[in-house]
CSV table of C-alpha atoms in Angstrom, one decimal:
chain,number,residue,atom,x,y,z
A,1,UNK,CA,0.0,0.0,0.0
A,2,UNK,CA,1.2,3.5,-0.9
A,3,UNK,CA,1.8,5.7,1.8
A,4,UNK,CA,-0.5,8.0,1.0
A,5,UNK,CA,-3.4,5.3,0.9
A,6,UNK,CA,-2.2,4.2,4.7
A,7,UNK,CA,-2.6,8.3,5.6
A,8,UNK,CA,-5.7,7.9,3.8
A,9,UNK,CA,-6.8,4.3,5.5
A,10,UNK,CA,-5.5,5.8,9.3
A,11,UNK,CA,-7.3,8.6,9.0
A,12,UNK,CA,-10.6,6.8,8.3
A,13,UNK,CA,-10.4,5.0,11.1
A,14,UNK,CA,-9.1,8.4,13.3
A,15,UNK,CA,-12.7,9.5,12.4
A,16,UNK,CA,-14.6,6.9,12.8
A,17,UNK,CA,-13.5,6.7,16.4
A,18,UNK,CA,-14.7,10.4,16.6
A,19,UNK,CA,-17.9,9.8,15.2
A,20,UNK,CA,-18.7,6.9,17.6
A,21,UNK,CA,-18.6,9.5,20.2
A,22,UNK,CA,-21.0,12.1,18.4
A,23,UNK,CA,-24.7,10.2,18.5
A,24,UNK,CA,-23.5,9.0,22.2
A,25,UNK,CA,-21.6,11.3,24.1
A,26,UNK,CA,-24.7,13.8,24.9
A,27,UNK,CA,-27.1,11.2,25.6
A,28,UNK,CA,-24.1,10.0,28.2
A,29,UNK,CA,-23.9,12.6,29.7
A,30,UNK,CA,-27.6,12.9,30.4
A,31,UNK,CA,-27.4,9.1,31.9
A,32,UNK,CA,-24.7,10.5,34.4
A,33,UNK,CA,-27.1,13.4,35.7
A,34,UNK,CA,-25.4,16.3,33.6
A,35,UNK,CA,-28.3,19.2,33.1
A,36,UNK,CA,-28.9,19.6,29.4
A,37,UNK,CA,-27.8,23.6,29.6
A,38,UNK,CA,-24.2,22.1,30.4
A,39,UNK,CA,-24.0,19.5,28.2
A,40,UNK,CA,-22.5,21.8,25.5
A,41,UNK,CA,-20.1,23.0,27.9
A,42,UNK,CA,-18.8,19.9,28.7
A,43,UNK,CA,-18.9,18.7,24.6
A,44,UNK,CA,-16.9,22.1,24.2
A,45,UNK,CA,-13.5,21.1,25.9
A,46,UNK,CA,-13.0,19.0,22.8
A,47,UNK,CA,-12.3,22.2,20.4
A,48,UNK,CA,-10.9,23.5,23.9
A,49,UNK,CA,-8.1,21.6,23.7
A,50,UNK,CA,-7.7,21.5,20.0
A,51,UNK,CA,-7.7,25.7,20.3
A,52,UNK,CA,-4.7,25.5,23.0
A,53,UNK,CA,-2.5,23.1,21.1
A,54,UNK,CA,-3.3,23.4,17.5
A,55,UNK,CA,-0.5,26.4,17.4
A,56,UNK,CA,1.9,23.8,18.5
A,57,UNK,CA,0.5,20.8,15.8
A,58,UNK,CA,0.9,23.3,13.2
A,59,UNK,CA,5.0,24.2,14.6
A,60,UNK,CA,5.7,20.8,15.2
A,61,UNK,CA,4.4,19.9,11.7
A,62,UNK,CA,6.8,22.5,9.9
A,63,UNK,CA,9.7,22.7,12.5
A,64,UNK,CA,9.8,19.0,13.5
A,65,UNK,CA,8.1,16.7,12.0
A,66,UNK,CA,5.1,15.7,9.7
A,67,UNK,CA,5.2,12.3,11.1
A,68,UNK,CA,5.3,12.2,14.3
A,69,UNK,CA,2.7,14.4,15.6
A,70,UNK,CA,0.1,12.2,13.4
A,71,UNK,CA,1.1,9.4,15.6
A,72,UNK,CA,1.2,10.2,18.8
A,73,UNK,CA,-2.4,12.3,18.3
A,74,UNK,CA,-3.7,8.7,16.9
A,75,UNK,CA,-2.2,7.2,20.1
A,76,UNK,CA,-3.6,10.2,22.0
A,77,UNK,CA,-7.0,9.4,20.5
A,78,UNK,CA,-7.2,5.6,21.5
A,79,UNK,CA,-6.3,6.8,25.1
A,80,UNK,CA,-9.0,9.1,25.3
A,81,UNK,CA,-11.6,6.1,25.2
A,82,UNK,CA,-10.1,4.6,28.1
A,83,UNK,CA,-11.0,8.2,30.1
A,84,UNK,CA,-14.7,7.8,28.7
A,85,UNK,CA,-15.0,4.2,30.3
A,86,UNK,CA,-14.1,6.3,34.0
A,87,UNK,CA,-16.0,8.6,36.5
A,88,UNK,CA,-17.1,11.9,35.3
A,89,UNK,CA,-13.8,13.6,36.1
A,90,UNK,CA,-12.2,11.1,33.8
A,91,UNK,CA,-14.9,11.7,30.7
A,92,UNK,CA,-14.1,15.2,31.4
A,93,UNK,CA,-10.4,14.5,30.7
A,94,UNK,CA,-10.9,11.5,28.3
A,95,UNK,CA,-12.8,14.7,25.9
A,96,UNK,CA,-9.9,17.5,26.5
A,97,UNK,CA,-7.8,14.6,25.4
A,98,UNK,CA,-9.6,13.5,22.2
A,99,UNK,CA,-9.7,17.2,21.5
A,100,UNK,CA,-5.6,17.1,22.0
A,101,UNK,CA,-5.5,14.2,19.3
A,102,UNK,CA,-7.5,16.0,17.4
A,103,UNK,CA,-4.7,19.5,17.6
A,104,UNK,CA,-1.5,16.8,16.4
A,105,UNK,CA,-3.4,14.4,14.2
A,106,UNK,CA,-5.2,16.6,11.5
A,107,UNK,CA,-2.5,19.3,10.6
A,108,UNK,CA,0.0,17.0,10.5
A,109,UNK,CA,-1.5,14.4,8.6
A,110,UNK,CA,-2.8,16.8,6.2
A,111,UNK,CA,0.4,18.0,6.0
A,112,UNK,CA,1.4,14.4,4.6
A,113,UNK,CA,-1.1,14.6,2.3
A,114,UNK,CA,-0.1,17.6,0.7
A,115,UNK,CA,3.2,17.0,0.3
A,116,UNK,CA,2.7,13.2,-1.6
A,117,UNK,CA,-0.2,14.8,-3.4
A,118,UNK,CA,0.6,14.7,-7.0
A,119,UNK,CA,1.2,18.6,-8.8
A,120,UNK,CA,-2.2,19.1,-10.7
A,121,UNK,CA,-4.3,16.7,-9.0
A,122,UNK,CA,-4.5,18.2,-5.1
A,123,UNK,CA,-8.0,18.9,-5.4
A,124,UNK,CA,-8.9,15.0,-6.1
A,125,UNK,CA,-6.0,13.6,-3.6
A,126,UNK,CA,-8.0,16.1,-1.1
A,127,UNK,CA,-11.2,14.9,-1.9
A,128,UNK,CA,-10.6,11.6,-1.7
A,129,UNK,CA,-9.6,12.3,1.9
A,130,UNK,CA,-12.6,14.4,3.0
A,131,UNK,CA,-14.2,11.3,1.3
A,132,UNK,CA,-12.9,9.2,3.8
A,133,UNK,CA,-13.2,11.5,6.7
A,134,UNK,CA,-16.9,12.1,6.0
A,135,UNK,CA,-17.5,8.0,5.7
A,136,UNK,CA,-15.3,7.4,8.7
A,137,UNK,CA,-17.6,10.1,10.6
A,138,UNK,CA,-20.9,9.0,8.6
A,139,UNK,CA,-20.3,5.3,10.0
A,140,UNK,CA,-18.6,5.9,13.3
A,141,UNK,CA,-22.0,7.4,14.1
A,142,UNK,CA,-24.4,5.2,12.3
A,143,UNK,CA,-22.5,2.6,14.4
A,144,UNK,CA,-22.1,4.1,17.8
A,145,UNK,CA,-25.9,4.5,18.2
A,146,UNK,CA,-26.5,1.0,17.4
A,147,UNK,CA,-23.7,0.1,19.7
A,148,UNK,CA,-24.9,2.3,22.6
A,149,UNK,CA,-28.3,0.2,22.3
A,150,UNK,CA,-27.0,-3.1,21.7
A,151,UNK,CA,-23.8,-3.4,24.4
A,152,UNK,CA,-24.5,0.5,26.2
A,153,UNK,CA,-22.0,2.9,26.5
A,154,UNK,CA,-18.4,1.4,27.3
A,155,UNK,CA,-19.0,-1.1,24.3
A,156,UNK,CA,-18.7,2.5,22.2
A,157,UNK,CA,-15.8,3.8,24.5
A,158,UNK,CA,-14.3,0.0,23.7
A,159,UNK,CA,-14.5,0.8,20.1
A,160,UNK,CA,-12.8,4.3,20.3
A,161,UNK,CA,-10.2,2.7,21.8
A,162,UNK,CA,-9.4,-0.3,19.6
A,163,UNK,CA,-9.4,1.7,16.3
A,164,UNK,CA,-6.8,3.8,16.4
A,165,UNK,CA,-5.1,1.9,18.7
A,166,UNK,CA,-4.3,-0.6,15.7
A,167,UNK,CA,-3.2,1.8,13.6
A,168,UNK,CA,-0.5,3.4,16.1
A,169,UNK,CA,2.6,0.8,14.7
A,170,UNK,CA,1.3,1.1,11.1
A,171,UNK,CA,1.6,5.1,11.0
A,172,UNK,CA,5.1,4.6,12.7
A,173,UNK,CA,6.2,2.7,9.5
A,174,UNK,CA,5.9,5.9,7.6
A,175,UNK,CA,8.6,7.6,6.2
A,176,UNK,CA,9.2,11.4,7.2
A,177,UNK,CA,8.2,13.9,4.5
A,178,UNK,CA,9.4,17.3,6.1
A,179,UNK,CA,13.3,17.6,4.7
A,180,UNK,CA,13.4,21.0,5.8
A,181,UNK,CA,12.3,21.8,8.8
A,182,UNK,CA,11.6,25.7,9.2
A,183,UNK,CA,12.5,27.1,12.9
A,184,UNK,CA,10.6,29.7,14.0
A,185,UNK,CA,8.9,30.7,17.2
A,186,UNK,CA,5.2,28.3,17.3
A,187,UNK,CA,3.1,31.6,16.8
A,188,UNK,CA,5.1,33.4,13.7
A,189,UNK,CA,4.1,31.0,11.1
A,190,UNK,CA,-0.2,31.8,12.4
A,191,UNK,CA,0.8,35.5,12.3
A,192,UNK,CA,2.3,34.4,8.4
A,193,UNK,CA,-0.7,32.4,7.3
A,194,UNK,CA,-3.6,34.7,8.5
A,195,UNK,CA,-2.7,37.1,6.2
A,196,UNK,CA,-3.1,35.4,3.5
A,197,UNK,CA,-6.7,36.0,2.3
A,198,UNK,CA,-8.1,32.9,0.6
A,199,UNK,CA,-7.1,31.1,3.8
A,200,UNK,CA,-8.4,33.8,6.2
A,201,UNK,CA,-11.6,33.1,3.8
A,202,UNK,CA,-11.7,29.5,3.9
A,203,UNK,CA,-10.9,29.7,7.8
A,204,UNK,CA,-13.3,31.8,8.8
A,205,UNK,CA,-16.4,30.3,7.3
A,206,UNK,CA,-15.5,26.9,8.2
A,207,UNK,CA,-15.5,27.8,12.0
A,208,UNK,CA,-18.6,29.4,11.2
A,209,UNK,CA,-20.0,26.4,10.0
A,210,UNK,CA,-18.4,24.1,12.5
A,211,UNK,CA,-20.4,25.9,14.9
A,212,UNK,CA,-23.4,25.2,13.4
A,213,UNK,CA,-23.1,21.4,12.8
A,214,UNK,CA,-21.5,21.0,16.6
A,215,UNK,CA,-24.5,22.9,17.8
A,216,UNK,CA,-26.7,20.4,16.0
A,217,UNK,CA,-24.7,17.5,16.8
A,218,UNK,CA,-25.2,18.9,20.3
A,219,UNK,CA,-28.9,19.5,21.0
A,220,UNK,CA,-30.6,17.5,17.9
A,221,UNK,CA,-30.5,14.4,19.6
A,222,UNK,CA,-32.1,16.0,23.0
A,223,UNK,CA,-34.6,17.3,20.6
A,224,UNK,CA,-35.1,13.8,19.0
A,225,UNK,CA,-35.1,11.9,22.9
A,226,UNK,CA,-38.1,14.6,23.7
A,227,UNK,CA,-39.9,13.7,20.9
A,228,UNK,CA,-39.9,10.0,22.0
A,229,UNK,CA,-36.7,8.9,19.7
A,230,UNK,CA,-34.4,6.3,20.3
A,231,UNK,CA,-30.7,6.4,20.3
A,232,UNK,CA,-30.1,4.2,16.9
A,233,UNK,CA,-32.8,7.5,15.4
A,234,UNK,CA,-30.4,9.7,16.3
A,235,UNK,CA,-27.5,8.0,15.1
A,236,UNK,CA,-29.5,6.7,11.9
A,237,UNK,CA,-29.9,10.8,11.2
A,238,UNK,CA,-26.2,12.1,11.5
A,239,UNK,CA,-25.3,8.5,9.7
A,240,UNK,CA,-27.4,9.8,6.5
A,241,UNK,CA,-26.4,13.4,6.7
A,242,UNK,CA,-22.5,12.1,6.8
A,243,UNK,CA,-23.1,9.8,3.8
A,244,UNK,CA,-24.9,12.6,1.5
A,245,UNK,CA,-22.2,14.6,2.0
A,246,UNK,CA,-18.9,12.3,1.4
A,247,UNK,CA,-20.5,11.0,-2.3
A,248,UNK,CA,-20.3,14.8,-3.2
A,249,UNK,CA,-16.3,15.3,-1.3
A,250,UNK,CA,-14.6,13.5,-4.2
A,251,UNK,CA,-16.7,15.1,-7.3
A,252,UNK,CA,-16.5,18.5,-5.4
A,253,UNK,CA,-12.6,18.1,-4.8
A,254,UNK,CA,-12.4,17.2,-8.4
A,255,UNK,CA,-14.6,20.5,-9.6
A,256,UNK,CA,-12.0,22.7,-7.2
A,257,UNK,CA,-9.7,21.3,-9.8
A,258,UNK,CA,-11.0,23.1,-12.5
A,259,UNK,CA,-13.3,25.8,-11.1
A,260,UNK,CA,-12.3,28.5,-8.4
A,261,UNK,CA,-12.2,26.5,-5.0
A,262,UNK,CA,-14.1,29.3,-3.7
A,263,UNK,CA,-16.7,29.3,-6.0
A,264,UNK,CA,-17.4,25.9,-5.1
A,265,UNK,CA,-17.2,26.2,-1.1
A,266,UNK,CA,-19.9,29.2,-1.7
A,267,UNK,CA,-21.9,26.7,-3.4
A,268,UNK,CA,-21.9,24.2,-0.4
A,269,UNK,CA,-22.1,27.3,1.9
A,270,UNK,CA,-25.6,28.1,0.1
A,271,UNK,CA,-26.9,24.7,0.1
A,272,UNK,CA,-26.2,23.7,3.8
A,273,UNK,CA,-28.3,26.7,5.1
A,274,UNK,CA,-31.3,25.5,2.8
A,275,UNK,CA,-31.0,22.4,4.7
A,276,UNK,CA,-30.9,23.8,7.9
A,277,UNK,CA,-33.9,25.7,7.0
A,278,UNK,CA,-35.8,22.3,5.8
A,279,UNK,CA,-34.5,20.7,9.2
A,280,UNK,CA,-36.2,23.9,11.0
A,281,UNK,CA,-39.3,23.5,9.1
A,282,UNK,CA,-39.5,19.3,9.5
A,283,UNK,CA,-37.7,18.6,12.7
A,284,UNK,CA,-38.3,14.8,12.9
A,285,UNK,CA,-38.2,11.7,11.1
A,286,UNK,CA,-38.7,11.1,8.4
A,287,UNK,CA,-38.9,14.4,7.0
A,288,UNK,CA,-36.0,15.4,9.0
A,289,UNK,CA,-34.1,13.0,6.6
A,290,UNK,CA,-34.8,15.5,3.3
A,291,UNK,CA,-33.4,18.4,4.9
A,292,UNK,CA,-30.4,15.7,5.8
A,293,UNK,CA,-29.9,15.3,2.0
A,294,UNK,CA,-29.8,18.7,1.2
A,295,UNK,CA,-27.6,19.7,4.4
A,296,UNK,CA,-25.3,16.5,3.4
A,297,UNK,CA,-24.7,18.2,-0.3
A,298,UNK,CA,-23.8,22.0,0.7
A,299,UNK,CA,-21.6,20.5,3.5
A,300,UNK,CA,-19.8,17.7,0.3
A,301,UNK,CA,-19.6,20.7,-1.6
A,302,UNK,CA,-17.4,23.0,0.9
A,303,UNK,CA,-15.4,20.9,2.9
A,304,UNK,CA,-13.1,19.9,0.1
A,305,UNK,CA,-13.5,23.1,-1.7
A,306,UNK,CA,-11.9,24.8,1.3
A,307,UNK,CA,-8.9,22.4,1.8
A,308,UNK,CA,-8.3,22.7,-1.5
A,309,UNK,CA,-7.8,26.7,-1.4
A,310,UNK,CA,-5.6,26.7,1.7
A,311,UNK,CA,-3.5,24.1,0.0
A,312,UNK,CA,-2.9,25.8,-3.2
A,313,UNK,CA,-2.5,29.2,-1.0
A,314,UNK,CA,-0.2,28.2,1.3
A,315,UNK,CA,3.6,28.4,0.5
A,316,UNK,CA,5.3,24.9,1.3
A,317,UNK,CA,7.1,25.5,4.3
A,318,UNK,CA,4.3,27.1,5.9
A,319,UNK,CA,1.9,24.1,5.0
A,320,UNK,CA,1.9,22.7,8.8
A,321,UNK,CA,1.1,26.1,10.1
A,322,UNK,CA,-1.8,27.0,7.4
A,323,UNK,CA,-3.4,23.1,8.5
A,324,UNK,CA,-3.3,24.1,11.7
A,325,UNK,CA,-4.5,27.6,11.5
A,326,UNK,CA,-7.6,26.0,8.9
A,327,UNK,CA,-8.3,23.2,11.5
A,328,UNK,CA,-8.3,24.8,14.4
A,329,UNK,CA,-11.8,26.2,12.7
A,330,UNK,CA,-13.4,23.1,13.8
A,331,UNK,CA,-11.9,23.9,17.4
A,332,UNK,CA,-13.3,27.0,17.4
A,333,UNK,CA,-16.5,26.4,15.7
A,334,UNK,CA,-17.1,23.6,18.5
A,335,UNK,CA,-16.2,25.8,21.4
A,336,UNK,CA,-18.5,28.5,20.3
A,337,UNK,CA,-21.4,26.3,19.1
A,338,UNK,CA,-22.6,24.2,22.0
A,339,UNK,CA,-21.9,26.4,25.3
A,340,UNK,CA,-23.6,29.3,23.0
A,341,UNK,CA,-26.6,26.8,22.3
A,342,UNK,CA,-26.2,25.8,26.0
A,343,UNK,CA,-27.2,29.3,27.8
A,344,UNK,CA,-30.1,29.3,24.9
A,345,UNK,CA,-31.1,26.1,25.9
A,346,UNK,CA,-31.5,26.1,29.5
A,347,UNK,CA,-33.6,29.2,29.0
A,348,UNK,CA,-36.0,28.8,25.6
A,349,UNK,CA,-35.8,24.9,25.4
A,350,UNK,CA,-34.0,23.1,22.5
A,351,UNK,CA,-36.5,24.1,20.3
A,352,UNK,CA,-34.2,27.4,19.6
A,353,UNK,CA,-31.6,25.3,18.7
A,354,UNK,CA,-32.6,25.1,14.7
A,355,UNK,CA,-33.7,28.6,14.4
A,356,UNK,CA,-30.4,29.6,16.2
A,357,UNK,CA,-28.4,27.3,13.4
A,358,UNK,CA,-30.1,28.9,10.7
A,359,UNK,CA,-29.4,32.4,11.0
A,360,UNK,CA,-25.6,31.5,12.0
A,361,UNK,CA,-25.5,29.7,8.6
A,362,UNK,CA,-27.0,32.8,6.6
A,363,UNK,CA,-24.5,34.9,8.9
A,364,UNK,CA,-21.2,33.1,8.0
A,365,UNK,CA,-22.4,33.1,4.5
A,366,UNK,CA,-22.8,36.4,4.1
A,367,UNK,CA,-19.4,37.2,6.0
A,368,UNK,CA,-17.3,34.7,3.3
A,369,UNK,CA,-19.1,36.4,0.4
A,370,UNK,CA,-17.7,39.4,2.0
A,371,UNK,CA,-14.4,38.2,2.9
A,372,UNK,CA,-13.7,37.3,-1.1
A,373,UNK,CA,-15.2,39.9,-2.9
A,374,UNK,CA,-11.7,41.4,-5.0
A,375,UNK,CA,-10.8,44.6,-3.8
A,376,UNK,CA,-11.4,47.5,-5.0
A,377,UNK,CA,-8.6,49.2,-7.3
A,378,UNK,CA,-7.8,52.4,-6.5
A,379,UNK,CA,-6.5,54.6,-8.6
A,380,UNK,CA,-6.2,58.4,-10.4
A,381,UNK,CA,-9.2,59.4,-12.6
């Protein structure tokens, strides 16, 4: 196997541990007695953790190593589960630790990815990897709410663990890819990439929209266990959103290939607000599913779109740091998304949970239609 089909393969699996958390993990936390206001709070220290170390991912990735930190956040990842399986103290610190794998794992490993990835075909290597994170997400939840019914919650925690824990010798087989390592201080090469505008773009409208899927990934299956809605419902829902959306990654990746990569994430930025509107106007199954297929698209459309822009943006020695700076999106997205639906919640009820995501959607649209607009020239009449 190539070596970047075993980045491609680990990666999968990375996700699909993550995604057996997402159907589960809230309706865990309402088993042990945690208030559905604070839910969020405690789902945030995920992208809290990923916020605090991402700047470091992103220097290690330039300054040290590509390989490396992609291991050890894979190994950090399969430890995390064993934290989940603990008292509450330990879930609290089995999620700030996942959220830690998450910080070395996904700049780093895209950082791989970039630098195998043939010249003229980055958007379809990228595709094909948002492909795999989307299925690896689509069936880590699909699976974790059937697991949650069928063996409860440490056979999901059991599964978190084992799946990346396989893949911890495999990754260390890899060779290195960074042959010159750039020293510099781990905040100078942020303070580099930010300026650049079609990654400021790309990262700023993906945290706006990671804050709307982790707010919905948050509340919707509160909403769904009010309305009388089982646990396999919930995960049968984000299951069919996931799988719309990674059999339009590797067609969308390929478009960025030939069509402006912005014009393409604009496209998916569009189409996931009309879902979010349809999952507004039909809440629960099995209408909820149509505005899953539409959300699914927009969100197929963007995510590849986006990583393809920052990779063709960013200058190669400052590839680590421009993963890091466009991943640490999700981070941000996810702190801001549940503890902002949280204080919402434990006033109004999680009924203001889609209208909430709705007009953030239309918001972050608007901002990254904005944010790339060309500048005016200015000049002499």
């Amino acid at each position: 196997m190539s070596a970047i089909w075993v980045v491609h393969v680990a990666t999968y699996f990375f996700f699909l541990a993550y995604g057996l958390t997402l159907p589960v993990l809230p309706l865990y936390l309402h088993a042990l007695g945690v208030a559905p206001g604070w839910v969020g709070w405690v789902v945030a220290l995920m992208p809290l953790a990923g916020i605090l170390l991402r700047p470091w991912g992103g220097w290690a990735a330039d300054g040290w190593s590509r390989k490396w930190p992609t291991v050890i956040g894979m190994a950090l990842g399969s430890a995390a589960g064993v934290f989940y399986l603990g008292p509450f103290g330990a879930v609290l610190f089995g999620r700030f630790l996942q959220g830690a794998a998450m910080a070395l794992f996904a700049p780093s490993s895209l950082a791989i990815t970039s630098d195998l990835a043939p010249e003229g075909r980055v958007g379809t290597v990228m595709g094909t990897r948002n492909l795999l994170i989307g299925l690896g997400v689509m069936s880590g939840s699909a699976l974790g709410g059937v697991l949650a019914d069928g063996l409860g919650f440490s056979g999901v925690f059991l599964a978190v663990v084992g799946v990346q824990a396989v893949f911890v010798p495999v990754l260390l087989r890899l060779s290195e890819t960074l042959t010159r390592p750039v020293r510099r201080r781990w905040w100078e090469g942020f303070a580099q990439v930010v300026r650049i505008r079609p990654i400021l773009a790309a990262t700023v409208a993906n945290m706006g929209f990671a804050a709307v899927f982790a707010l919905i990934q948050t509340f919707y299956p509160l909403l769904l266990a009010e309305a009388g809605y089982s646990a396999a419902w919930v995960g049968a829902f984000l299951g069919f959103y996931s799988l719309v959306s990674v059999l339009f990654r590797l067609p969308a990746g390929r478009l960025a290939d030939r069509v402006a990569a912005g014009r393409v994430a604009l496209w998916g930025f569009v189409g996931a607000s009309v879902g979010l509107g349809v999952l507004w106007a039909f809440p629960v199954p099995p209408w909820a599913f149509a505005a899953a297929l539409v959300m699914g698209a927009g969100a197929g459309f963007y995510l590849p779109a986006n990583i393809v822009a920052v990779t063709k943006a960013a200058p190669l020695e400052l590839r680590g740091s421009a993963f890091s700076l466009f991943t640490a999106s999700w981070d941000l997205g996810g702190l801001i998304g549940p503890p902002l639906g949280g204080v919402l919640v434990a006033g109004f009820g999680v009924g203001v949970v889609l209208p909430l995501a709705v007009l953030l959607a239309l918001g972050v649209t608007l901002l990254y239609v904005r944010l790339t607009a060309p500048k005016p020239r200015v000049g002499l009449r």
